[in-house]
PDB file of C-alpha atoms in Angstrom:
ATOM      1  CA  MET A 181      16.213 -61.962   5.359  1.00  0.00           C
ATOM      2  CA  VAL A 182      13.807 -59.061   5.812  1.00  0.00           C
ATOM      3  CA  ASP A 183      12.808 -57.501   2.520  1.00  0.00           C
ATOM      4  CA  ARG A 184      12.801 -53.736   3.024  1.00  0.00           C
ATOM      5  CA  PRO A 185      10.424 -51.924   0.663  1.00  0.00           C
ATOM      6  CA  ASN A 186      12.630 -48.814   0.461  1.00  0.00           C
ATOM      7  CA  LYS A 187      16.122 -50.074  -0.148  1.00  0.00           C
ATOM      8  CA  PRO A 188      18.834 -47.431  -0.434  1.00  0.00           C
ATOM      9  CA  SER A 189      20.052 -47.094  -3.972  1.00  0.00           C
ATOM     10  CA  ALA A 190      23.585 -48.046  -4.850  1.00  0.00           C
ATOM     11  CA  ILE A 191      26.115 -45.287  -4.344  1.00  0.00           C
ATOM     12  CA  SER A 192      27.558 -44.149  -7.635  1.00  0.00           C
ATOM     13  CA  PRO A 193      31.065 -42.739  -7.683  1.00  0.00           C
ATOM     14  CA  THR A 194      31.163 -38.970  -8.275  1.00  0.00           C
ATOM     15  CA  THR A 195      32.519 -38.129 -11.682  1.00  0.00           C
ATOM     16  CA  MET A 196      34.644 -35.005 -11.740  1.00  0.00           C
ATOM     17  CA  SER A 197      35.579 -33.272 -14.931  1.00  0.00           C
ATOM     18  CA  PRO A 198      39.229 -32.317 -15.520  1.00  0.00           C
ATOM     19  CA  GLN A 199      40.297 -29.346 -13.413  1.00  0.00           C
ATOM     20  CA  PRO A 200      42.498 -26.307 -14.146  1.00  0.00           C
ATOM     21  CA  THR A 201      46.230 -26.814 -13.688  1.00  0.00           C
ATOM     22  CA  VAL A 202      48.993 -24.506 -12.476  1.00  0.00           C
ATOM     23  CA  THR A 203      52.668 -24.923 -13.364  1.00  0.00           C
ATOM     24  CA  ILE A 204      55.544 -22.993 -11.806  1.00  0.00           C
ATOM     25  CA  ALA A 205      58.697 -22.796 -13.932  1.00  0.00           C
ATOM     26  CA  ASP A 206      61.759 -24.658 -12.658  1.00  0.00           C
ATOM     27  CA  ASP A 207      63.593 -21.358 -12.236  1.00  0.00           C
ATOM     28  CA  ASN A 208      60.590 -19.859 -10.399  1.00  0.00           C
ATOM     29  CA  SER A 209      60.286 -17.103 -12.996  1.00  0.00           C
ATOM     30  CA  THR A 210      56.775 -17.747 -14.336  1.00  0.00           C
ATOM     31  CA  VAL A 211      53.427 -19.182 -13.299  1.00  0.00           C
ATOM     32  CA  THR A 212      51.205 -20.768 -15.978  1.00  0.00           C
ATOM     33  CA  ALA A 213      47.545 -21.708 -15.564  1.00  0.00           C
ATOM     34  CA  LYS A 214      45.559 -23.775 -18.052  1.00  0.00           C
ATOM     35  CA  LEU A 215      41.892 -24.722 -18.256  1.00  0.00           C
ATOM     36  CA  PRO A 216      40.765 -28.170 -19.411  1.00  0.00           C
ATOM     37  CA  SER A 217      39.108 -26.450 -22.380  1.00  0.00           C
ATOM     38  CA  GLY A 218      42.516 -25.159 -23.551  1.00  0.00           C
ATOM     39  CA  GLU A 219      42.659 -21.507 -22.454  1.00  0.00           C
ATOM     40  CA  GLU A 220      46.026 -20.618 -20.949  1.00  0.00           C
ATOM     41  CA  VAL A 221      47.787 -17.693 -19.243  1.00  0.00           C
ATOM     42  CA  THR A 222      51.428 -17.188 -18.234  1.00  0.00           C
ATOM     43  CA  VAL A 223      52.581 -14.553 -15.720  1.00  0.00           C
ATOM     44  CA  LEU A 224      56.194 -13.482 -15.194  1.00  0.00           C
ATOM     45  CA  LEU A 225      56.952 -12.772 -11.541  1.00  0.00           C
ATOM     46  CA  HIS A 226      59.099  -9.848 -12.641  1.00  0.00           C
ATOM     47  CA  GLY A 227      56.495  -7.088 -12.702  1.00  0.00           C
ATOM     48  CA  ALA A 228      53.662  -9.653 -12.376  1.00  0.00           C
ATOM     49  CA  THR A 229      53.600  -9.182 -16.153  1.00  0.00           C
ATOM     50  CA  VAL A 230      51.147 -11.309 -18.111  1.00  0.00           C
ATOM     51  CA  LEU A 231      53.278 -12.648 -20.976  1.00  0.00           C
ATOM     52  CA  SER A 232      50.744 -14.809 -22.781  1.00  0.00           C
ATOM     53  CA  TRP A 233      46.994 -15.347 -22.989  1.00  0.00           C
ATOM     54  CA  LYS A 234      45.804 -18.074 -25.319  1.00  0.00           C
ATOM     55  CA  ALA A 235      42.289 -18.914 -26.481  1.00  0.00           C
ATOM     56  CA  ALA A 236      40.958 -22.464 -26.310  1.00  0.00           C
ATOM     57  CA  GLY A 237      42.221 -23.195 -29.823  1.00  0.00           C
ATOM     58  CA  GLY A 238      45.757 -22.094 -28.946  1.00  0.00           C
ATOM     59  CA  GLN A 239      45.594 -18.656 -30.631  1.00  0.00           C
ATOM     60  CA  GLU A 240      47.807 -16.094 -28.867  1.00  0.00           C
ATOM     61  CA  LEU A 241      45.825 -12.973 -27.947  1.00  0.00           C
ATOM     62  CA  LEU A 242      48.650 -10.820 -26.581  1.00  0.00           C
ATOM     63  CA  TRP A 243      51.634  -9.362 -28.431  1.00  0.00           C
ATOM     64  CA  LEU A 244      55.075  -9.867 -26.908  1.00  0.00           C
ATOM     65  CA  SER A 245      58.161  -8.358 -28.503  1.00  0.00           C
ATOM     66  CA  GLU A 246      60.750 -10.858 -29.698  1.00  0.00           C
ATOM     67  CA  GLY A 247      63.267  -8.525 -28.053  1.00  0.00           C
ATOM     68  CA  ALA A 248      61.477  -8.385 -24.697  1.00  0.00           C
ATOM     69  CA  VAL A 249      63.839  -8.670 -21.731  1.00  0.00           C
ATOM     70  CA  LEU A 250      62.552 -11.305 -19.298  1.00  0.00           C
ATOM     71  CA  ASP A 251      65.445 -11.537 -16.824  1.00  0.00           C
ATOM     72  CA  GLY A 252      64.211  -8.757 -14.550  1.00  0.00           C
ATOM     73  CA  SER A 253      66.758  -6.170 -15.656  1.00  0.00           C
ATOM     74  CA  LYS A 254      64.119  -3.945 -17.286  1.00  0.00           C
ATOM     75  CA  PRO A 255      60.351  -3.827 -17.826  1.00  0.00           C
ATOM     76  CA  VAL A 256      58.850  -6.217 -20.366  1.00  0.00           C
ATOM     77  CA  ARG A 257      57.942  -4.906 -23.837  1.00  0.00           C
ATOM     78  CA  GLY A 258      54.565  -6.490 -24.495  1.00  0.00           C
ATOM     79  CA  GLY A 259      52.003  -8.604 -22.679  1.00  0.00           C
ATOM     80  CA  ILE A 260      50.357  -6.701 -19.813  1.00  0.00           C
ATOM     81  CA  PRO A 261      52.836  -4.595 -17.808  1.00  0.00           C
ATOM     82  CA  LEU A 262      51.285  -3.085 -14.675  1.00  0.00           C
ATOM     83  CA  VAL A 263      51.810   0.671 -14.282  1.00  0.00           C
ATOM     84  CA  PHE A 264      51.829   1.987 -10.672  1.00  0.00           C
ATOM     85  CA  PRO A 265      51.985   4.470  -8.933  1.00  0.00           C
ATOM     86  CA  VAL A 266      52.496   6.963 -11.796  1.00  0.00           C
ATOM     87  CA  PHE A 267      51.620   6.920 -15.496  1.00  0.00           C
ATOM     88  CA  GLY A 268      54.170   8.296 -17.923  1.00  0.00           C
ATOM     89  CA  PRO A 269      57.016  10.598 -16.861  1.00  0.00           C
ATOM     90  CA  PRO A 270      56.422  11.690 -13.240  1.00  0.00           C
ATOM     91  CA  PRO A 271      55.317  15.322 -12.867  1.00  0.00           C
ATOM     92  CA  LYS A 272      57.545  17.797 -11.107  1.00  0.00           C
ATOM     93  CA  ASN A 273      56.742  18.812  -7.545  1.00  0.00           C
ATOM     94  CA  HIS A 274      54.729  15.654  -6.840  1.00  0.00           C
ATOM     95  CA  ALA A 275      55.357  12.758  -4.455  1.00  0.00           C
ATOM     96  CA  THR A 276      56.164  10.552  -7.453  1.00  0.00           C
ATOM     97  CA  SER A 277      58.596  12.971  -9.094  1.00  0.00           C
ATOM     98  CA  SER A 278      61.687  10.900  -8.215  1.00  0.00           C
ATOM     99  CA  LEU A 279      60.300   7.685  -9.708  1.00  0.00           C
ATOM    100  CA  PRO A 280      61.079   6.349 -13.185  1.00  0.00           C
ATOM    101  CA  GLN A 281      58.511   6.545 -15.980  1.00  0.00           C
ATOM    102  CA  HIS A 282      55.477   4.335 -15.248  1.00  0.00           C
ATOM    103  CA  GLY A 283      56.605   3.762 -11.660  1.00  0.00           C
ATOM    104  CA  PHE A 284      58.075   0.675 -10.034  1.00  0.00           C
ATOM    105  CA  ALA A 285      55.413  -2.079 -10.135  1.00  0.00           C
ATOM    106  CA  ARG A 286      56.404  -3.318 -13.587  1.00  0.00           C
ATOM    107  CA  SER A 287      60.088  -3.379 -12.550  1.00  0.00           C
ATOM    108  CA  SER A 288      59.748  -5.158  -9.208  1.00  0.00           C
ATOM    109  CA  ARG A 289      59.727  -8.841  -8.378  1.00  0.00           C
ATOM    110  CA  TRP A 290      56.304  -9.933  -7.115  1.00  0.00           C
ATOM    111  CA  GLU A 291      55.429 -12.797  -4.805  1.00  0.00           C
ATOM    112  CA  TYR A 292      53.153 -15.574  -6.026  1.00  0.00           C
ATOM    113  CA  LEU A 293      50.461 -15.843  -3.338  1.00  0.00           C
ATOM    114  CA  GLY A 294      48.656 -18.913  -4.646  1.00  0.00           C
ATOM    115  CA  LYS A 295      45.647 -19.998  -6.655  1.00  0.00           C
ATOM    116  CA  SER A 296      41.944 -20.573  -6.244  1.00  0.00           C
ATOM    117  CA  SER A 297      39.657 -22.256  -8.738  1.00  0.00           C
ATOM    118  CA  THR A 298      36.131 -23.438  -9.371  1.00  0.00           C
ATOM    119  CA  GLU A 299      35.618 -27.183  -9.226  1.00  0.00           C
ATOM    120  CA  ALA A 300      33.344 -27.973 -12.122  1.00  0.00           C
ATOM    121  CA  GLN A 301      31.219 -31.076 -11.777  1.00  0.00           C
ATOM    122  CA  SER A 302      30.522 -33.321 -14.741  1.00  0.00           C
ATOM    123  CA  THR A 303      27.293 -31.394 -15.410  1.00  0.00           C
ATOM    124  CA  THR A 304      28.986 -28.021 -15.808  1.00  0.00           C
ATOM    125  CA  SER A 305      31.963 -26.500 -17.564  1.00  0.00           C
ATOM    126  CA  ASP A 306      32.310 -23.245 -15.662  1.00  0.00           C
ATOM    127  CA  ASN A 307      35.953 -23.794 -14.828  1.00  0.00           C
ATOM    128  CA  SER A 308      38.036 -20.785 -13.899  1.00  0.00           C
ATOM    129  CA  ILE A 309      41.260 -20.218 -12.025  1.00  0.00           C
ATOM    130  CA  LYS A 310      42.581 -17.160 -10.190  1.00  0.00           C
ATOM    131  CA  LEU A 311      46.264 -16.476  -9.583  1.00  0.00           C
ATOM    132  CA  ASP A 312      47.173 -13.915  -6.905  1.00  0.00           C
ATOM    133  CA  PHE A 313      50.420 -11.946  -6.778  1.00  0.00           C
ATOM    134  CA  GLY A 314      51.600  -9.547  -4.084  1.00  0.00           C
ATOM    135  CA  LEU A 315      53.968  -6.588  -3.857  1.00  0.00           C
ATOM    136  CA  TYR A 316      54.622  -4.759  -0.612  1.00  0.00           C
ATOM    137  CA  SER A 317      56.585  -1.662   0.329  1.00  0.00           C
ATOM    138  CA  THR A 318      58.963  -3.760   2.402  1.00  0.00           C
ATOM    139  CA  ALA A 319      59.984  -5.699  -0.739  1.00  0.00           C
ATOM    140  CA  LEU A 320      60.873  -2.649  -2.844  1.00  0.00           C
ATOM    141  CA  SER A 321      64.419  -1.818  -3.774  1.00  0.00           C
ATOM    142  CA  ALA A 322      66.101   0.736  -1.550  1.00  0.00           C
ATOM    143  CA  GLU A 323      66.062   3.183  -4.461  1.00  0.00           C
ATOM    144  CA  ALA A 324      62.297   2.840  -5.026  1.00  0.00           C
ATOM    145  CA  ARG A 325      61.587   2.974  -1.293  1.00  0.00           C
ATOM    146  CA  LYS A 326      63.512   6.223  -1.001  1.00  0.00           C
ATOM    147  CA  ALA A 327      61.749   7.732  -4.025  1.00  0.00           C
ATOM    148  CA  TRP A 328      58.244   6.787  -2.784  1.00  0.00           C
ATOM    149  CA  PRO A 329      58.404   6.137   0.980  1.00  0.00           C
ATOM    150  CA  TYR A 330      54.813   5.069   1.604  1.00  0.00           C
ATOM    151  CA  ASP A 331      53.630   1.868   3.270  1.00  0.00           C
ATOM    152  CA  PHE A 332      51.386  -0.048   0.894  1.00  0.00           C
ATOM    153  CA  GLY A 333      50.304  -3.480  -0.221  1.00  0.00           C
ATOM    154  CA  LEU A 334      49.346  -4.476  -3.752  1.00  0.00           C
ATOM    155  CA  VAL A 335      47.485  -7.639  -4.717  1.00  0.00           C
ATOM    156  CA  TYR A 336      47.176  -8.394  -8.433  1.00  0.00           C
ATOM    157  CA  SER A 337      44.632 -11.074  -9.329  1.00  0.00           C
ATOM    158  CA  VAL A 338      44.728 -12.731 -12.761  1.00  0.00           C
ATOM    159  CA  THR A 339      41.621 -14.840 -13.429  1.00  0.00           C
ATOM    160  CA  LEU A 340      41.389 -17.107 -16.458  1.00  0.00           C
ATOM    161  CA  SER A 341      38.002 -18.377 -17.576  1.00  0.00           C
ATOM    162  CA  LYS A 342      36.202 -19.353 -20.750  1.00  0.00           C
ATOM    163  CA  GLU A 343      34.723 -15.848 -20.762  1.00  0.00           C
ATOM    164  CA  GLY A 344      38.113 -14.159 -20.901  1.00  0.00           C
ATOM    165  CA  LEU A 345      41.006 -12.851 -18.827  1.00  0.00           C
ATOM    166  CA  GLN A 346      40.312 -10.657 -15.805  1.00  0.00           C
ATOM    167  CA  THR A 347      43.092  -8.589 -14.237  1.00  0.00           C
ATOM    168  CA  MET A 348      42.287  -6.793 -10.975  1.00  0.00           C
ATOM    169  CA  VAL A 349      44.502  -4.590  -8.803  1.00  0.00           C
ATOM    170  CA  THR A 350      43.886  -4.028  -5.086  1.00  0.00           C
ATOM    171  CA  VAL A 351      45.785  -1.169  -3.414  1.00  0.00           C
ATOM    172  CA  GLN A 352      45.966  -1.020   0.392  1.00  0.00           C
ATOM    173  CA  ASN A 353      47.321   1.991   2.276  1.00  0.00           C
ATOM    174  CA  GLU A 354      49.096   0.336   5.200  1.00  0.00           C
ATOM    175  CA  GLY A 355      50.690   3.518   6.495  1.00  0.00           C
ATOM    176  CA  LYS A 356      49.619   6.459   8.627  1.00  0.00           C
ATOM    177  CA  GLU A 357      49.455   9.089   5.905  1.00  0.00           C
ATOM    178  CA  ALA A 358      47.511   9.401   2.671  1.00  0.00           C
ATOM    179  CA  PHE A 359      49.104   8.882  -0.730  1.00  0.00           C
ATOM    180  CA  GLU A 360      48.098   9.481  -4.345  1.00  0.00           C
ATOM    181  CA  PHE A 361      48.563   7.094  -7.232  1.00  0.00           C
ATOM    182  CA  GLN A 362      47.737   6.298 -10.832  1.00  0.00           C
ATOM    183  CA  VAL A 363      47.317   2.801 -12.261  1.00  0.00           C
ATOM    184  CA  LEU A 364      47.206   1.376 -15.793  1.00  0.00           C
ATOM    185  CA  LEU A 365      47.000  -2.079 -17.362  1.00  0.00           C
ATOM    186  CA  HIS A 366      49.321  -1.482 -20.332  1.00  0.00           C
ATOM    187  CA  THR A 367      47.839  -4.263 -22.498  1.00  0.00           C
ATOM    188  CA  TYR A 368      49.369  -5.169 -25.869  1.00  0.00           C
ATOM    189  CA  PHE A 369      46.790  -7.079 -27.939  1.00  0.00           C
ATOM    190  CA  ARG A 370      47.856  -9.098 -30.978  1.00  0.00           C
ATOM    191  CA  VAL A 371      45.987  -8.214 -34.195  1.00  0.00           C
ATOM    192  CA  LYS A 372      46.166  -9.486 -37.779  1.00  0.00           C
ATOM    193  CA  ASP A 373      46.713  -6.142 -39.492  1.00  0.00           C
ATOM    194  CA  ILE A 374      46.802  -2.800 -37.651  1.00  0.00           C
ATOM    195  CA  SER A 375      45.914  -0.871 -40.827  1.00  0.00           C
ATOM    196  CA  LYS A 376      42.600  -2.755 -40.945  1.00  0.00           C
ATOM    197  CA  THR A 377      41.955  -2.739 -37.195  1.00  0.00           C
ATOM    198  CA  THR A 378      39.482  -0.388 -35.528  1.00  0.00           C
ATOM    199  CA  VAL A 379      38.731   0.411 -31.906  1.00  0.00           C
ATOM    200  CA  THR A 380      35.140   1.256 -30.989  1.00  0.00           C
ATOM    201  CA  GLY A 381      33.363   2.412 -27.852  1.00  0.00           C
ATOM    202  CA  LEU A 382      35.089   5.802 -27.764  1.00  0.00           C
ATOM    203  CA  ALA A 383      32.840   7.569 -30.271  1.00  0.00           C
ATOM    204  CA  GLY A 384      32.528  11.308 -29.844  1.00  0.00           C
ATOM    205  CA  LEU A 385      34.780  11.413 -26.802  1.00  0.00           C
ATOM    206  CA  PRO A 386      37.496  14.044 -26.478  1.00  0.00           C
ATOM    207  CA  PHE A 387      41.013  12.790 -25.882  1.00  0.00           C
ATOM    208  CA  ILE A 388      44.502  13.986 -25.085  1.00  0.00           C
ATOM    209  CA  ASP A 389      46.606  13.488 -28.211  1.00  0.00           C
ATOM    210  CA  LYS A 390      50.169  12.830 -27.040  1.00  0.00           C
ATOM    211  CA  VAL A 391      51.400  12.698 -30.633  1.00  0.00           C
ATOM    212  CA  ALA A 392      50.276  16.327 -30.984  1.00  0.00           C
ATOM    213  CA  ASN A 393      52.009  17.652 -27.837  1.00  0.00           C
ATOM    214  CA  ALA A 394      49.214  16.590 -25.471  1.00  0.00           C
ATOM    215  CA  THR A 395      46.617  18.791 -27.152  1.00  0.00           C
ATOM    216  CA  GLN A 396      42.921  17.978 -27.341  1.00  0.00           C
ATOM    217  CA  GLY A 397      42.126  15.682 -30.264  1.00  0.00           C
ATOM    218  CA  ASN A 398      39.064  15.788 -32.499  1.00  0.00           C
ATOM    219  CA  PRO A 399      36.483  13.122 -31.531  1.00  0.00           C
ATOM    220  CA  ALA A 400      35.725  10.458 -34.142  1.00  0.00           C
ATOM    221  CA  PRO A 401      33.274   7.531 -34.388  1.00  0.00           C
ATOM    222  CA  THR A 402      36.081   4.934 -34.340  1.00  0.00           C
ATOM    223  CA  VAL A 403      39.838   4.832 -33.876  1.00  0.00           C
ATOM    224  CA  THR A 404      41.735   3.753 -36.998  1.00  0.00           C
ATOM    225  CA  PHE A 405      45.467   3.468 -37.626  1.00  0.00           C
ATOM    226  CA  SER A 406      47.545   4.934 -40.458  1.00  0.00           C
ATOM    227  CA  GLY A 407      50.376   6.339 -38.352  1.00  0.00           C
ATOM    228  CA  GLU A 408      51.453   6.675 -34.734  1.00  0.00           C
ATOM    229  CA  VAL A 409      48.534   6.834 -32.286  1.00  0.00           C
ATOM    230  CA  ASP A 410      48.947   7.777 -28.623  1.00  0.00           C
ATOM    231  CA  ARG A 411      45.679   8.917 -27.058  1.00  0.00           C
ATOM    232  CA  VAL A 412      44.351   9.183 -23.528  1.00  0.00           C
ATOM    233  CA  TYR A 413      40.556   9.028 -23.274  1.00  0.00           C
ATOM    234  CA  THR A 414      39.318  10.138 -19.858  1.00  0.00           C
ATOM    235  CA  ASN A 415      36.090   9.863 -17.871  1.00  0.00           C
ATOM    236  CA  ILE A 416      34.567   7.414 -20.356  1.00  0.00           C
ATOM    237  CA  PRO A 417      30.836   6.923 -19.630  1.00  0.00           C
ATOM    238  CA  GLN A 418      30.467   3.411 -21.060  1.00  0.00           C
ATOM    239  CA  SER A 419      32.391   0.489 -19.592  1.00  0.00           C
ATOM    240  CA  THR A 420      33.347  -1.394 -22.779  1.00  0.00           C
ATOM    241  CA  THR A 421      35.880  -0.614 -25.509  1.00  0.00           C
ATOM    242  CA  SER A 422      36.027  -3.100 -28.383  1.00  0.00           C
ATOM    243  CA  ILE A 423      38.663  -4.082 -30.922  1.00  0.00           C
ATOM    244  CA  LEU A 424      37.484  -5.051 -34.395  1.00  0.00           C
ATOM    245  CA  ASP A 425      40.084  -7.091 -36.229  1.00  0.00           C
ATOM    246  CA  ALA A 426      40.991  -7.004 -39.924  1.00  0.00           C
ATOM    247  CA  ASP A 427      37.809  -8.778 -41.000  1.00  0.00           C
ATOM    248  CA  GLY A 428      35.660  -6.129 -39.289  1.00  0.00           C
ATOM    249  CA  LYS A 429      34.238  -8.619 -36.799  1.00  0.00           C
ATOM    250  CA  PRO A 430      34.369  -8.236 -33.006  1.00  0.00           C
ATOM    251  CA  TYR A 431      37.676  -9.565 -31.720  1.00  0.00           C
ATOM    252  CA  ILE A 432      38.187  -8.504 -28.108  1.00  0.00           C
ATOM    253  CA  ASP A 433      36.050  -6.475 -25.710  1.00  0.00           C
ATOM    254  CA  VAL A 434      37.823  -4.610 -22.911  1.00  0.00           C
ATOM    255  CA  VAL A 435      35.432  -4.106 -19.988  1.00  0.00           C
ATOM    256  CA  ARG A 436      36.679  -1.667 -17.348  1.00  0.00           C
ATOM    257  CA  ASP A 437      35.862  -2.038 -13.642  1.00  0.00           C
ATOM    258  CA  ASN A 438      36.273   1.122 -11.542  1.00  0.00           C
ATOM    259  CA  LEU A 439      38.688   2.496 -14.144  1.00  0.00           C
ATOM    260  CA  SER A 440      37.479   5.585 -15.983  1.00  0.00           C
ATOM    261  CA  ASP A 441      40.237   6.048 -18.580  1.00  0.00           C
ATOM    262  CA  THR A 442      41.604   4.244 -21.632  1.00  0.00           C
ATOM    263  CA  VAL A 443      44.892   4.714 -23.487  1.00  0.00           C
ATOM    264  CA  VAL A 444      45.096   3.668 -27.155  1.00  0.00           C
ATOM    265  CA  TRP A 445      48.621   3.311 -28.538  1.00  0.00           C
ATOM    266  CA  ASN A 446      50.514   2.078 -31.573  1.00  0.00           C
ATOM    267  CA  PRO A 447      54.075   3.321 -32.147  1.00  0.00           C
ATOM    268  CA  TRP A 448      54.093   2.898 -35.957  1.00  0.00           C
ATOM    269  CA  THR A 449      57.312   2.930 -37.950  1.00  0.00           C
ATOM    270  CA  GLU A 450      59.589   5.627 -36.504  1.00  0.00           C
ATOM    271  CA  LYS A 451      58.781   5.137 -32.817  1.00  0.00           C
ATOM    272  CA  ALA A 452      59.240   1.369 -33.152  1.00  0.00           C
ATOM    273  CA  LYS A 453      62.681   1.908 -34.714  1.00  0.00           C
ATOM    274  CA  GLY A 454      63.726   3.972 -31.715  1.00  0.00           C
ATOM    275  CA  MET A 455      62.919   1.270 -29.118  1.00  0.00           C
ATOM    276  CA  GLY A 456      65.739  -1.241 -28.805  1.00  0.00           C
ATOM    277  CA  ASP A 457      63.537  -3.963 -27.282  1.00  0.00           C
ATOM    278  CA  PHE A 458      60.789  -3.609 -29.897  1.00  0.00           C
ATOM    279  CA  GLN A 459      61.324  -6.576 -32.230  1.00  0.00           C
ATOM    280  CA  PRO A 460      60.740  -7.153 -35.042  1.00  0.00           C
ATOM    281  CA  LYS A 461      60.697  -3.508 -36.079  1.00  0.00           C
ATOM    282  CA  ASP A 462      57.569  -4.061 -38.166  1.00  0.00           C
ATOM    283  CA  GLY A 463      55.870  -5.730 -35.197  1.00  0.00           C
ATOM    284  CA  PHE A 464      53.668  -2.657 -34.824  1.00  0.00           C
ATOM    285  CA  LYS A 465      51.641  -4.050 -37.724  1.00  0.00           C
ATOM    286  CA  HIS A 466      50.377  -6.824 -35.473  1.00  0.00           C
ATOM    287  CA  MET A 467      49.705  -5.099 -32.151  1.00  0.00           C
ATOM    288  CA  VAL A 468      47.511  -2.464 -30.576  1.00  0.00           C
ATOM    289  CA  CYS A 469      47.489  -1.266 -26.986  1.00  0.00           C
ATOM    290  CA  VAL A 470      44.062  -0.679 -25.451  1.00  0.00           C
ATOM    291  CA  GLU A 471      44.906   0.116 -21.846  1.00  0.00           C
ATOM    292  CA  ALA A 472      42.371   0.444 -19.039  1.00  0.00           C
ATOM    293  CA  GLY A 473      43.436   2.728 -16.217  1.00  0.00           C
ATOM    294  CA  ALA A 474      42.929   5.609 -13.836  1.00  0.00           C
ATOM    295  CA  VAL A 475      45.465   8.121 -15.135  1.00  0.00           C
ATOM    296  CA  GLU A 476      43.640  11.448 -15.349  1.00  0.00           C
ATOM    297  CA  GLY A 477      44.514  13.190 -12.122  1.00  0.00           C
ATOM    298  CA  TRP A 478      45.198  11.128  -9.000  1.00  0.00           C
ATOM    299  CA  THR A 479      43.401   8.626  -6.815  1.00  0.00           C
ATOM    300  CA  LYS A 480      43.896   9.529  -3.157  1.00  0.00           C
ATOM    301  CA  LEU A 481      43.956   6.762  -0.578  1.00  0.00           C
ATOM    302  CA  GLU A 482      43.736   7.638   3.095  1.00  0.00           C
ATOM    303  CA  ALA A 483      45.502   5.653   5.803  1.00  0.00           C
ATOM    304  CA  GLY A 484      43.940   2.204   6.141  1.00  0.00           C
ATOM    305  CA  GLU A 485      41.812   2.494   3.011  1.00  0.00           C
ATOM    306  CA  THR A 486      41.642   0.038   0.108  1.00  0.00           C
ATOM    307  CA  TRP A 487      40.973   0.641  -3.595  1.00  0.00           C
ATOM    308  CA  GLU A 488      40.258  -1.919  -6.320  1.00  0.00           C
ATOM    309  CA  GLY A 489      40.010  -1.673 -10.097  1.00  0.00           C
ATOM    310  CA  GLY A 490      40.721  -3.703 -13.183  1.00  0.00           C
ATOM    311  CA  MET A 491      39.446  -5.053 -16.469  1.00  0.00           C
ATOM    312  CA  LEU A 492      37.993  -8.098 -18.190  1.00  0.00           C
ATOM    313  CA  ALA A 493      39.253  -8.851 -21.704  1.00  0.00           C
ATOM    314  CA  LYS A 494      36.671 -10.986 -23.516  1.00  0.00           C
ATOM    315  CA  SER A 495      37.720 -12.838 -26.660  1.00  0.00           C
ATOM    316  CA  HIS A 496      35.328 -13.522 -29.525  1.00  0.00           C
ATOM    317  CA  LEU A 497      37.454 -16.376 -30.896  1.00  0.00           C
TER     318      LEU A 497
END
C-alpha cells in the first residue's frame, strides 16, 4: 500500500445546535415560535395580534386582559394589537371616516405566510426566527371594503431573538390611486407596579394630552403614573423610549424604526371600570402602553409604492 504523506483527515459529523421551533394551534388560531434559549412569542391570527412574549426565563413581558376576547368577534384587549389605517376615532370628511376606531387591521383575520430562521452552528447562539403574516384588500369584510375601498397589501413580520421582539409593518399600495394611512403598534407591557414605573426618553418633549381634551401638555423629564395617562408624543428626535420598572432599573427599551410618534397610556381606575373586557379591574396596576407609531397627520402612499416601519422591544431581563 502506498503511504501518502498528506492523508485527508477523517470527516467529523457537523454538530448543529437546537433550532427554533414553530407550532400552529390545532384550531389554526395561533402561531407560537420558541428559541432553544427559551424566548417565546405567540401570535393570534385574528388581528395578527401578539398575545404573549416571554423572556428566556419564562417571564411574561406583555399584559393580556383576563377578559380579552380571542374568538375573532372583537379586537383583543392587551398584547400588541395592530392599528391601521386610522388611529383613534376616524376624522370627519376623510377617506377613513366610515371606519371603526383604530381601523380594521386588528379586527381582521390574517394569513400566516410562513417562517424564516437563522441556523446557528454549534459555535454560535445567534438564533432568531421571523414569522410573516399577510392581510390584503381582497380578504377584507364587505363592510370594511366598502368603508375603505383601496387596493393594498400588508405584511406584518414578527421576529423573535435573544435581543428582543421586533415587529415590522410593510404597506404596499397595489391600486391605481394614492391613499393615506396611520399605523400604531398598540403595545401593552407588563410591569410590577405602575405607581413606581417611569418612562424615559421623552424628556422636554411637548405632547397632546388626551386626558385634558387634546390640549398641549407640559413637558417633563420622565413620565410617571398617579392617574390616567393618555399622551401622544410626536416627531420624537431620538429613536429609543425606555421603561424603568418598580426597582428603577432598565426594563424594556422600545426602539422605533421609521416611526416618529409614541403614545403612552394607562387607563387607571375609572377608565378600566368602564371597559367590559378589561379584567381584572385593577389590572391597570400591572400594565403600561408604550406604543410606537406614525399617527400625527397622515402617511401618503402613491400607487405602486411601499412603506415600512416598526419597532424593536429589547428586554433587560
